[in-house]
PDB file of C-alpha atoms in Angstrom:
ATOM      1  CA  UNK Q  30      -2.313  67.175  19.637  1.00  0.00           C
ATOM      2  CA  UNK Q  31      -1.523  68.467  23.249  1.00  0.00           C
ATOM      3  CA  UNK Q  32      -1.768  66.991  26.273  1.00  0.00           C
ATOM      4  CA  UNK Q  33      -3.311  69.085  29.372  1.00  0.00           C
ATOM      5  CA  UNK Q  34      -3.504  66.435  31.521  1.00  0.00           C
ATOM      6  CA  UNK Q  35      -1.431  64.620  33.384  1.00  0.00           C
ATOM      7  CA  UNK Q  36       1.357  67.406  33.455  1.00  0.00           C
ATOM      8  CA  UNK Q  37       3.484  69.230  32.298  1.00  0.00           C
ATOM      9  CA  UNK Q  38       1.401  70.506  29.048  1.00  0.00           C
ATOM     10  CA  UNK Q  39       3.143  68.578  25.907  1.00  0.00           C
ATOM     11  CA  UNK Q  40       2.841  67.877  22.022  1.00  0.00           C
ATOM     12  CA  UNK Q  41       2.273  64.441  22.091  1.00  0.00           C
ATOM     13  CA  UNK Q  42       1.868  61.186  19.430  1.00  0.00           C
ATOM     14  CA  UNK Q  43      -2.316  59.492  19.514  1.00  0.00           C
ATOM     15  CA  UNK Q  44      -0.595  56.393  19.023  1.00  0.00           C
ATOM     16  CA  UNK Q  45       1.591  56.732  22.055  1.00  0.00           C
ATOM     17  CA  UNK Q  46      -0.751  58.421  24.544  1.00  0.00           C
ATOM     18  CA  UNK Q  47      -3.073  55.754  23.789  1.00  0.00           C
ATOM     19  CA  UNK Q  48      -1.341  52.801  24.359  1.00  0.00           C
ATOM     20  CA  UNK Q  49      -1.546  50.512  28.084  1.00  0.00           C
ATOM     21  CA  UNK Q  50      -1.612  47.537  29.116  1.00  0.00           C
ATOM     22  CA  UNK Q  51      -5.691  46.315  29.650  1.00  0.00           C
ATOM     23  CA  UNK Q  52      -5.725  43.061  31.400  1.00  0.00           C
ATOM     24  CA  UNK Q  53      -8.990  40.676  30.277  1.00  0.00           C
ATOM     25  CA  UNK Q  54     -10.946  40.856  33.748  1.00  0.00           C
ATOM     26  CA  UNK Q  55     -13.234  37.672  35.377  1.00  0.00           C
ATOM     27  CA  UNK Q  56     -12.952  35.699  32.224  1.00  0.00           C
ATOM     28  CA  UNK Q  57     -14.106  37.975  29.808  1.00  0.00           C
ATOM     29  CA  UNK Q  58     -12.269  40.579  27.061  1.00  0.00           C
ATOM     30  CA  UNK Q  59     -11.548  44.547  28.581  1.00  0.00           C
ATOM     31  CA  UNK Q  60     -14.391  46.752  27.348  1.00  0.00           C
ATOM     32  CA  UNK Q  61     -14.001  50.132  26.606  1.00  0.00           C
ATOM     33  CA  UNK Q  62     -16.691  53.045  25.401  1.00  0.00           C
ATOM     34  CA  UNK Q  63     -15.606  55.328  22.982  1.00  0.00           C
ATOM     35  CA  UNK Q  64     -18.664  58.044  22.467  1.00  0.00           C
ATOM     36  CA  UNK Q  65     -18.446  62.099  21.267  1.00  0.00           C
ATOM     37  CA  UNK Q  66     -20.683  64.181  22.726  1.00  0.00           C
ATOM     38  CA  UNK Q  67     -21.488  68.420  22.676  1.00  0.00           C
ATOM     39  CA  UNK Q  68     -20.830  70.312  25.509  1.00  0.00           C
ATOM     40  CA  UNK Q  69     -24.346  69.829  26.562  1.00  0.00           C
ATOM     41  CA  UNK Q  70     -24.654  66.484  25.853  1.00  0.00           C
ATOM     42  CA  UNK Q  71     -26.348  65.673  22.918  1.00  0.00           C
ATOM     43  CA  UNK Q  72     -24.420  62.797  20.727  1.00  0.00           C
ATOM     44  CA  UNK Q  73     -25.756  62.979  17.477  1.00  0.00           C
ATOM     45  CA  UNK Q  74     -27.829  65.211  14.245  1.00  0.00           C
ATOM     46  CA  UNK Q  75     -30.398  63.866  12.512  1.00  0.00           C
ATOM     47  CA  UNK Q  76     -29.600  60.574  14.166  1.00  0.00           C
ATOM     48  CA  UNK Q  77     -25.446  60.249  12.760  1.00  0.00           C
ATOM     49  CA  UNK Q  78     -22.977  61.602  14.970  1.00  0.00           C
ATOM     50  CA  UNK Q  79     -20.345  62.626  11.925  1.00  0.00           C
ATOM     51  CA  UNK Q  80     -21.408  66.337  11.994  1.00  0.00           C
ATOM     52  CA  UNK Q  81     -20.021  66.347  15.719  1.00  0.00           C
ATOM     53  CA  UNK Q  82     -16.727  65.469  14.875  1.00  0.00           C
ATOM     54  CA  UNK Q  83     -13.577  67.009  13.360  1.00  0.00           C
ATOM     55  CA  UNK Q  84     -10.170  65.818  11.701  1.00  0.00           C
ATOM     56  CA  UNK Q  85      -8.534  65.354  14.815  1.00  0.00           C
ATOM     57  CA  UNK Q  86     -11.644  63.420  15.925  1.00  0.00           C
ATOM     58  CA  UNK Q  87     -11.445  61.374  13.032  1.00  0.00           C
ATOM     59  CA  UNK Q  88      -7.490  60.241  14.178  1.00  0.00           C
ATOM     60  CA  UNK Q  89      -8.356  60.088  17.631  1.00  0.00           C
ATOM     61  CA  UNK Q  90     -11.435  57.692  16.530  1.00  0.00           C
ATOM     62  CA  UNK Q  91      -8.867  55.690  14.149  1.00  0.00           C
ATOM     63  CA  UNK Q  92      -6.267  55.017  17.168  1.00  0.00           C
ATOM     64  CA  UNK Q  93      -8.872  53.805  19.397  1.00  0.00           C
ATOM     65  CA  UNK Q  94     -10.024  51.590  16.642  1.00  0.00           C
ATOM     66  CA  UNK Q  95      -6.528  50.299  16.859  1.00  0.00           C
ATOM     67  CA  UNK Q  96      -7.038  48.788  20.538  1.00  0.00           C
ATOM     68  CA  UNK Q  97      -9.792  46.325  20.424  1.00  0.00           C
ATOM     69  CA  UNK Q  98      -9.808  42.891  19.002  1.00  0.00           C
ATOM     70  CA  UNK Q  99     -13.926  43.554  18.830  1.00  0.00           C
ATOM     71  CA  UNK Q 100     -15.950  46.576  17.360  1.00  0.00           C
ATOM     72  CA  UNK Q 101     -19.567  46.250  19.142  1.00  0.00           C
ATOM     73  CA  UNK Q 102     -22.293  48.042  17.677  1.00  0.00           C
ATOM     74  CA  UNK Q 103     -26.244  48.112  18.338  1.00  0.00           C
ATOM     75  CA  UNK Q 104     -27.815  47.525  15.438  1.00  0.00           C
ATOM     76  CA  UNK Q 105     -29.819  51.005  15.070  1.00  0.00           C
ATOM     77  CA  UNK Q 106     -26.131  52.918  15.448  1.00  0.00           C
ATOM     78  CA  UNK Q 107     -24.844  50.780  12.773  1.00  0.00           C
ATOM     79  CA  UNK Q 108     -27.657  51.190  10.239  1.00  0.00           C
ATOM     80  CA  UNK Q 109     -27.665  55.068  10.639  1.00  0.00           C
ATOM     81  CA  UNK Q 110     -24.347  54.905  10.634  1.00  0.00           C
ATOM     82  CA  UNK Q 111     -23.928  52.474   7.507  1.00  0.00           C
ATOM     83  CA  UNK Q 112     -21.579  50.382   9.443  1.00  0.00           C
ATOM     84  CA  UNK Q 113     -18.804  49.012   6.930  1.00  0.00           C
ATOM     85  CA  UNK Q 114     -15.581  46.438   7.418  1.00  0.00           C
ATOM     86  CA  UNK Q 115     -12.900  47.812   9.640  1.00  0.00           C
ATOM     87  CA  UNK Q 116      -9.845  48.776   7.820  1.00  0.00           C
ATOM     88  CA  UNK Q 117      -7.396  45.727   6.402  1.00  0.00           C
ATOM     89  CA  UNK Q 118      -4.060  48.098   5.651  1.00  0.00           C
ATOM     90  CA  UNK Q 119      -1.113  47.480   6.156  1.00  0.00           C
ATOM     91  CA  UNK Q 120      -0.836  50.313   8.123  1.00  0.00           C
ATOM     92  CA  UNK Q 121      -3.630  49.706  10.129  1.00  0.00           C
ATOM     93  CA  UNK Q 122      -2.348  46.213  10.587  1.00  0.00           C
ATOM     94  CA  UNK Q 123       0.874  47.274  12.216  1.00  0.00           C
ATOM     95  CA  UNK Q 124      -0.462  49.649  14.770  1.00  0.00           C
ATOM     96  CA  UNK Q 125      -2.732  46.988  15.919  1.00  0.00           C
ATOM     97  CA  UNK Q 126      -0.061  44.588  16.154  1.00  0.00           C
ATOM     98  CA  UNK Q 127       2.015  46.675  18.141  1.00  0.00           C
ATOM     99  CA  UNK Q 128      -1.367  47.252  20.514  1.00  0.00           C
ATOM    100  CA  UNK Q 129      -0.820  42.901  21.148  1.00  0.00           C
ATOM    101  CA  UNK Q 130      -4.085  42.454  19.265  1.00  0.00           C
ATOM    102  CA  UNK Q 131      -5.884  40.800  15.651  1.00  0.00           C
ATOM    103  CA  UNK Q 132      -4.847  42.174  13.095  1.00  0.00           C
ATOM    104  CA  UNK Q 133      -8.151  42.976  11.849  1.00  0.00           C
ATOM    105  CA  UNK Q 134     -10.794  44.039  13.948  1.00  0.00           C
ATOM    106  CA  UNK Q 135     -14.424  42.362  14.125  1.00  0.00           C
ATOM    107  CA  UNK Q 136     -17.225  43.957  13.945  1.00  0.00           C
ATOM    108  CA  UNK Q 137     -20.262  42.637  16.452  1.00  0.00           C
ATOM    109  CA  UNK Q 138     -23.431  44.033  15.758  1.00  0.00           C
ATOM    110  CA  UNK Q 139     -25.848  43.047  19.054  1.00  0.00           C
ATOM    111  CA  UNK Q 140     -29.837  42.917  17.839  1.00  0.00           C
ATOM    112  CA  UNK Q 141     -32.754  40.756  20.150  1.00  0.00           C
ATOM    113  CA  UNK Q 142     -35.248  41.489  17.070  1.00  0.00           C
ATOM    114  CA  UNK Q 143     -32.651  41.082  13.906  1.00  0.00           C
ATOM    115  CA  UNK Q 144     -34.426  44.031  12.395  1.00  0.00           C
ATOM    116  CA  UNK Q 145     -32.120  45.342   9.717  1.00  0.00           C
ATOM    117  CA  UNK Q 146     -31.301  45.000   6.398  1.00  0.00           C
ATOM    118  CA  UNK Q 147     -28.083  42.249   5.493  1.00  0.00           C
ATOM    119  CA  UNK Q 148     -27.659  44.734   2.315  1.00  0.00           C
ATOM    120  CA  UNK Q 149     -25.539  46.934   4.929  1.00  0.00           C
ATOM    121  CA  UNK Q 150     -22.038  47.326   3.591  1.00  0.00           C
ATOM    122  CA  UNK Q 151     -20.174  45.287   7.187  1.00  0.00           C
ATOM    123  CA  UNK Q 152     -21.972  42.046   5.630  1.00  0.00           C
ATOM    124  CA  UNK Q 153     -20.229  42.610   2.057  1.00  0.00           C
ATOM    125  CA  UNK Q 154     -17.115  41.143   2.486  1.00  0.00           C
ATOM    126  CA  UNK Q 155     -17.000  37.439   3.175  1.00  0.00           C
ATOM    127  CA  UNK Q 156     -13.464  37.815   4.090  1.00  0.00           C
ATOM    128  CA  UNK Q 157     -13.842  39.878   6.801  1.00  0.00           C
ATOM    129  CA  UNK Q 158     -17.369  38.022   8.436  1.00  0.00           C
ATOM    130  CA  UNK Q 159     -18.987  40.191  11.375  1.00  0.00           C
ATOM    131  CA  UNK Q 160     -20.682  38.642  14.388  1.00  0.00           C
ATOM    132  CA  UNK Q 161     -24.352  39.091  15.271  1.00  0.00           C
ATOM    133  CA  UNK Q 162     -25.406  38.871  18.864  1.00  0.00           C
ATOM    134  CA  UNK Q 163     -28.668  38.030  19.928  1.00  0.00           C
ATOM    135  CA  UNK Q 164     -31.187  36.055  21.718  1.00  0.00           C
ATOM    136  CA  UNK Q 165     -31.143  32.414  22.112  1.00  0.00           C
ATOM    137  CA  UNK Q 166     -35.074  32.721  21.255  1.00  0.00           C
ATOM    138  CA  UNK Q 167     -34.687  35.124  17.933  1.00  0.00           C
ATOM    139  CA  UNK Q 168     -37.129  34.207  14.751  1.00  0.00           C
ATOM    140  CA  UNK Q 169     -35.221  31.338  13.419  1.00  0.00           C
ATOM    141  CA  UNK Q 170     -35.647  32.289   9.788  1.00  0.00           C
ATOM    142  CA  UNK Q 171     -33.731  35.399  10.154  1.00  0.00           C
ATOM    143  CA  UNK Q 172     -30.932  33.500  12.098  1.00  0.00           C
ATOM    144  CA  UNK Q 173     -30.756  31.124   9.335  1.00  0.00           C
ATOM    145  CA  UNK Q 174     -30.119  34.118   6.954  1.00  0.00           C
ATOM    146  CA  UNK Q 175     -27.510  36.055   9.057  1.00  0.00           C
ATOM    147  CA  UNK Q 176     -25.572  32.907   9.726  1.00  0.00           C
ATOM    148  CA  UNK Q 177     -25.296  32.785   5.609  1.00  0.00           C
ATOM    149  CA  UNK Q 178     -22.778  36.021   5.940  1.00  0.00           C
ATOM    150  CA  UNK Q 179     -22.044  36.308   9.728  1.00  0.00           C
ATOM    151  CA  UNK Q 180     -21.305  34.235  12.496  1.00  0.00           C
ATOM    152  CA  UNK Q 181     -23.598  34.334  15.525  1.00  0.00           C
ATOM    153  CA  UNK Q 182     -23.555  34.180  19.469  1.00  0.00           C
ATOM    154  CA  UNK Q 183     -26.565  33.718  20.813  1.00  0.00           C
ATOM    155  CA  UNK Q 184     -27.456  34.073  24.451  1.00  0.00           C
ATOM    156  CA  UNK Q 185     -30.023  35.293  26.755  1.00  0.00           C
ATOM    157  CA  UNK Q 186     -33.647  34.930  26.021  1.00  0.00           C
ATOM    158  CA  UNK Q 187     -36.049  38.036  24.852  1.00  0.00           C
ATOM    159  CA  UNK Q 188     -32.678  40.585  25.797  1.00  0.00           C
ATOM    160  CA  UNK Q 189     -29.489  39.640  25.181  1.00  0.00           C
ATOM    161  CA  UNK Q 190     -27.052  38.661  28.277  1.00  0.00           C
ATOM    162  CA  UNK Q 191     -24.123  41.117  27.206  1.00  0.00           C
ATOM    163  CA  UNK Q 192     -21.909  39.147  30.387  1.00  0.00           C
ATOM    164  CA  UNK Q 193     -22.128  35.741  28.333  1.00  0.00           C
ATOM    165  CA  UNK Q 194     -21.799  37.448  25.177  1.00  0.00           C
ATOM    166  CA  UNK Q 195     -18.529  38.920  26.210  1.00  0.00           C
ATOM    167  CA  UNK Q 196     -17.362  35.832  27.827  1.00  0.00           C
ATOM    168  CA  UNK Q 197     -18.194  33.679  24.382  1.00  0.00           C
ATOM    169  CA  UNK Q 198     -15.894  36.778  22.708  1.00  0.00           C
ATOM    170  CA  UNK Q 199     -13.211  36.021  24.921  1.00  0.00           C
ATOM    171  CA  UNK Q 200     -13.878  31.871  23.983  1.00  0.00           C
ATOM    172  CA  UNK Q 201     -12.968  33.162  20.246  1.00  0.00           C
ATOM    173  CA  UNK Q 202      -9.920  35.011  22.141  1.00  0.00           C
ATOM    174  CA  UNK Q 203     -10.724  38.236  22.123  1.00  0.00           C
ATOM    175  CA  UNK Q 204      -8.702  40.148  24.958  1.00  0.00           C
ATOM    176  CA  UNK Q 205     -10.391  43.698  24.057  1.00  0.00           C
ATOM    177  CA  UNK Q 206     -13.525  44.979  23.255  1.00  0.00           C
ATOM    178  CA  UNK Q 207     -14.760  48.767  22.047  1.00  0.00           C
ATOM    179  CA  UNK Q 208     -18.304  49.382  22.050  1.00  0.00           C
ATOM    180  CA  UNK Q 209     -19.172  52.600  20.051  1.00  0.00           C
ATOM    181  CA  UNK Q 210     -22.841  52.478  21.081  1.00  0.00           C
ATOM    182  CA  UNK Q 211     -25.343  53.790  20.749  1.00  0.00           C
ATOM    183  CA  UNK Q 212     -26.734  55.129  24.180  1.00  0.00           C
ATOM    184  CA  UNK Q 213     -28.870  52.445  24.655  1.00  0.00           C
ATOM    185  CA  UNK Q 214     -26.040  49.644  24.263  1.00  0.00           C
ATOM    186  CA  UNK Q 215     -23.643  51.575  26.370  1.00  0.00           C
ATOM    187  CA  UNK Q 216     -26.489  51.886  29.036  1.00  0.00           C
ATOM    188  CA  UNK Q 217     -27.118  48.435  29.027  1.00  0.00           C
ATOM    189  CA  UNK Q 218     -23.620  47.455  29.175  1.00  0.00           C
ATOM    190  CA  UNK Q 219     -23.031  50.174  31.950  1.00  0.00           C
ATOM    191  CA  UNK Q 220     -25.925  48.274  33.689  1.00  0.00           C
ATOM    192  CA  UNK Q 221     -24.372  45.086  33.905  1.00  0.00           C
ATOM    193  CA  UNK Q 222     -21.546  46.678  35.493  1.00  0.00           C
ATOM    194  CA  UNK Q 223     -18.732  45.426  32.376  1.00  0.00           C
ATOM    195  CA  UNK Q 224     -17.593  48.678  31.672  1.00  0.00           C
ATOM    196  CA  UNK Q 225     -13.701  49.413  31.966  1.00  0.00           C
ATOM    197  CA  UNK Q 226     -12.728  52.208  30.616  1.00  0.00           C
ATOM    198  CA  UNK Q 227     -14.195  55.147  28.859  1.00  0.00           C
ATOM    199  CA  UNK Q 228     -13.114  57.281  25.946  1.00  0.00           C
ATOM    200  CA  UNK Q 229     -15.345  60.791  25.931  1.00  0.00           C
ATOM    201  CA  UNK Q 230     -14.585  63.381  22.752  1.00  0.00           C
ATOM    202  CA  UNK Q 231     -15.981  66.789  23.784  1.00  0.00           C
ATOM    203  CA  UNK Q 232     -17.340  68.579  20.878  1.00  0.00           C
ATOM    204  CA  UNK Q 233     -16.978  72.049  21.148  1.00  0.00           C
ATOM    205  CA  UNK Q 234     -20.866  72.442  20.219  1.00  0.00           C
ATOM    206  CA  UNK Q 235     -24.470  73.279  22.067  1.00  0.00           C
ATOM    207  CA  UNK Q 236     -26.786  71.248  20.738  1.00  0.00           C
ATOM    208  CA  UNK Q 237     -29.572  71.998  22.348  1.00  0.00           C
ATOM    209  CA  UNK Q 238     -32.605  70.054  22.241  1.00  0.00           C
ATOM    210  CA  UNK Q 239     -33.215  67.070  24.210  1.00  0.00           C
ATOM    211  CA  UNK Q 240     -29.588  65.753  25.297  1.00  0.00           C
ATOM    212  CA  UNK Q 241     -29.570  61.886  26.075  1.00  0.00           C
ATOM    213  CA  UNK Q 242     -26.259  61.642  27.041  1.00  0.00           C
ATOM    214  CA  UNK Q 243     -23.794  58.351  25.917  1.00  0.00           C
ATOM    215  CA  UNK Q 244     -25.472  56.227  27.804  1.00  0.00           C
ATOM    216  CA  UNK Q 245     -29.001  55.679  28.784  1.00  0.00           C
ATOM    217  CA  UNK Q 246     -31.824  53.151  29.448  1.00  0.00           C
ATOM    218  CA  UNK Q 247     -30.362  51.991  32.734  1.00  0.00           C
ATOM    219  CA  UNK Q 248     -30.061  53.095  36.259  1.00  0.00           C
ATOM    220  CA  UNK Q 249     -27.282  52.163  38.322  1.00  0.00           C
ATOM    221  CA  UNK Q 250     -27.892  50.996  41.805  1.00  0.00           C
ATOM    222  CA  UNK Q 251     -25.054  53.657  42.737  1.00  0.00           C
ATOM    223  CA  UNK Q 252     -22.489  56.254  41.058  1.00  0.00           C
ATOM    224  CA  UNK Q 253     -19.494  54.423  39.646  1.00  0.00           C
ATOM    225  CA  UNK Q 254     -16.512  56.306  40.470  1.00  0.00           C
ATOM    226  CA  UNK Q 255     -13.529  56.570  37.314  1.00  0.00           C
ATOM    227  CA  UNK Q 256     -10.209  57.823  37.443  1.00  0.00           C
ATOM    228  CA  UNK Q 257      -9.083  60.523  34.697  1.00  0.00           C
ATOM    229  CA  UNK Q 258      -6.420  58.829  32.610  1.00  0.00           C
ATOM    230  CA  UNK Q 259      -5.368  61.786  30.244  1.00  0.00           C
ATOM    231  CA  UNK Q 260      -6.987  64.901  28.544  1.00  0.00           C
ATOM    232  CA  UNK Q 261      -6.052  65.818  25.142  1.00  0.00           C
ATOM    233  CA  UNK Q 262      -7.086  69.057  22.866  1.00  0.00           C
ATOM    234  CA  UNK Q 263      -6.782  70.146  19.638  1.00  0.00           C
ATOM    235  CA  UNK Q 264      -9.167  72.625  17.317  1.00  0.00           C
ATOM    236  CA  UNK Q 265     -11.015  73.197  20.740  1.00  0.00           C
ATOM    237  CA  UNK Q 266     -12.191  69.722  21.149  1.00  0.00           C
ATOM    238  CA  UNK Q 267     -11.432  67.545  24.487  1.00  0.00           C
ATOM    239  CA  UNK Q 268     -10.298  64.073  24.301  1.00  0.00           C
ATOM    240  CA  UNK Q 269     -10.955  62.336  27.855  1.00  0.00           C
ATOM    241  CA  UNK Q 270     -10.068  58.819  28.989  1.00  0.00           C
ATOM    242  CA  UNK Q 271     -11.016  57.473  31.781  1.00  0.00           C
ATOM    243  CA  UNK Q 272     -10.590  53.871  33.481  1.00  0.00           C
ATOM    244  CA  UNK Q 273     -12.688  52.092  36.623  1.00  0.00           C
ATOM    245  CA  UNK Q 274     -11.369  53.170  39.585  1.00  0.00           C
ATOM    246  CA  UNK Q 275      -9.917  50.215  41.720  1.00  0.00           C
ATOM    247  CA  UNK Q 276     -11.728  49.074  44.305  1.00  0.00           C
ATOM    248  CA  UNK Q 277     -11.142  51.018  47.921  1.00  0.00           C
ATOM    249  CA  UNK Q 278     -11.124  49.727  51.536  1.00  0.00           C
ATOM    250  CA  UNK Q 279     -13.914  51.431  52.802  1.00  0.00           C
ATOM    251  CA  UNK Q 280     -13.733  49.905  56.066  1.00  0.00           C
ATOM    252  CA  UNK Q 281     -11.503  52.615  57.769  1.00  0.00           C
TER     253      UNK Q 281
END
């Protein structure tokens, strides 16, 4: 893996490049978006967004995994994707440790209509129970089933409020979150302005078709401006992190 940017050019360690401090900010976990994308935007085929990727996507997606104390999902992304229990080894285990976070990640799958199946392999392991997040008004049958093998935040009638679901994550003492989408998650999350920082994977790739972009469904009342933290390559693909740029005295 090489580094490109900030200079000089270097070999350099995922594990190493990857690690920072992320403060919790206005009483809520960090949240980062970690998405991979073509060159022309399109983020998945045939609705999976494996055939984008490439072994040094794969470790860059396993360090990142490695920051967060909470894995948040939308429920379409994690049915197509067949969502399963984050890793529990021991290896795993220390390079999370040394990030200052669980040991084992949760998974949070957020749903307002609790429309998917509890056969998916994330709710198989009642060691390792995910979270649900959804509405405060959700059919109360199929809460009463999920909270069976999952525990639940609920908040926000009809659409979930993603600001008090964070802050109820950071109640349970989460001090990081990763959302890996979809779009329409990332869009909404974008919307409510909670977005930190932002992990991009450039797939060396046209897609063509219709490209959607990592985030969509929202429209911000103004550009948000980010500051490039790093760009890695290897095998042609771009690795891109960027964080929210801090706030500037405009007043001059």
């Amino acid at each position: 893996m090489h580094r490109l940017f900030p200079p000089p050019v270097s070999e350099v360690e995922a594990d190493d490049v990857y690690r920072d401090d992320r403060a919790a900010a206005s009483g809520r976990p960090w949240l980062m978006i970690n998405m991979i994308e073509t060159v022309d935007g399109v983020t998945e085929v045939d609705g999976v967004s494996g055939p984008l990727g490439s072994p040094s996507d794969k470790d860059i997606f396993g360090t990142i995994r490695t920051l967060p104390d909470i894995i948040l999902v939308g429920s379409n992304t994690a049915v197509a994707e067949q969502y399963s229990p984050p890793s529990t080894s021991v290896s795993t285990k220390a390079r999370r440790l040394t990030s200052g976070v669980w040991p084992v990640a949760r998974i949070a799958l957020v749903s307002a209509q609790l429309d998917f199946d509890l056969t998916l392999p994330m709710f198989n392991r009642p060691s390792q129970r995910p979270i649900v997040v959804t509405t405060t008004n959700a059919d109360p049958n199929k809460v009463g089933s999920i909270a069976e093998v999952a525990d639940l935040i609920q908040c926000g009638v009809d659409s979930v409020d993603l600001t008090e679901a964070l802050r109820e994550m950071a109640d349970l003492g989460a001090q990081r979150v990763l959302s890996e989408g979809g779009p329409s998650l990332n869009g909404a999350l974008l919307g409510a302005g909670l977005v930190d920082e932002v992990f991009v994977t450039v797939a060396p790739f046209l897609g063509g078709g219709q490209a959607r972009g990592i985030a969509r469904g929202n429209t911000l009342s103004e550009m948000e401006e980010l500051e490039l933290r790093h760009v890695l390559t290897e095998d042609h693909f771009l690795f891109l992190r960027y964080t929210k740029a801090p706030d500037r005295d405009t007043s001059q």
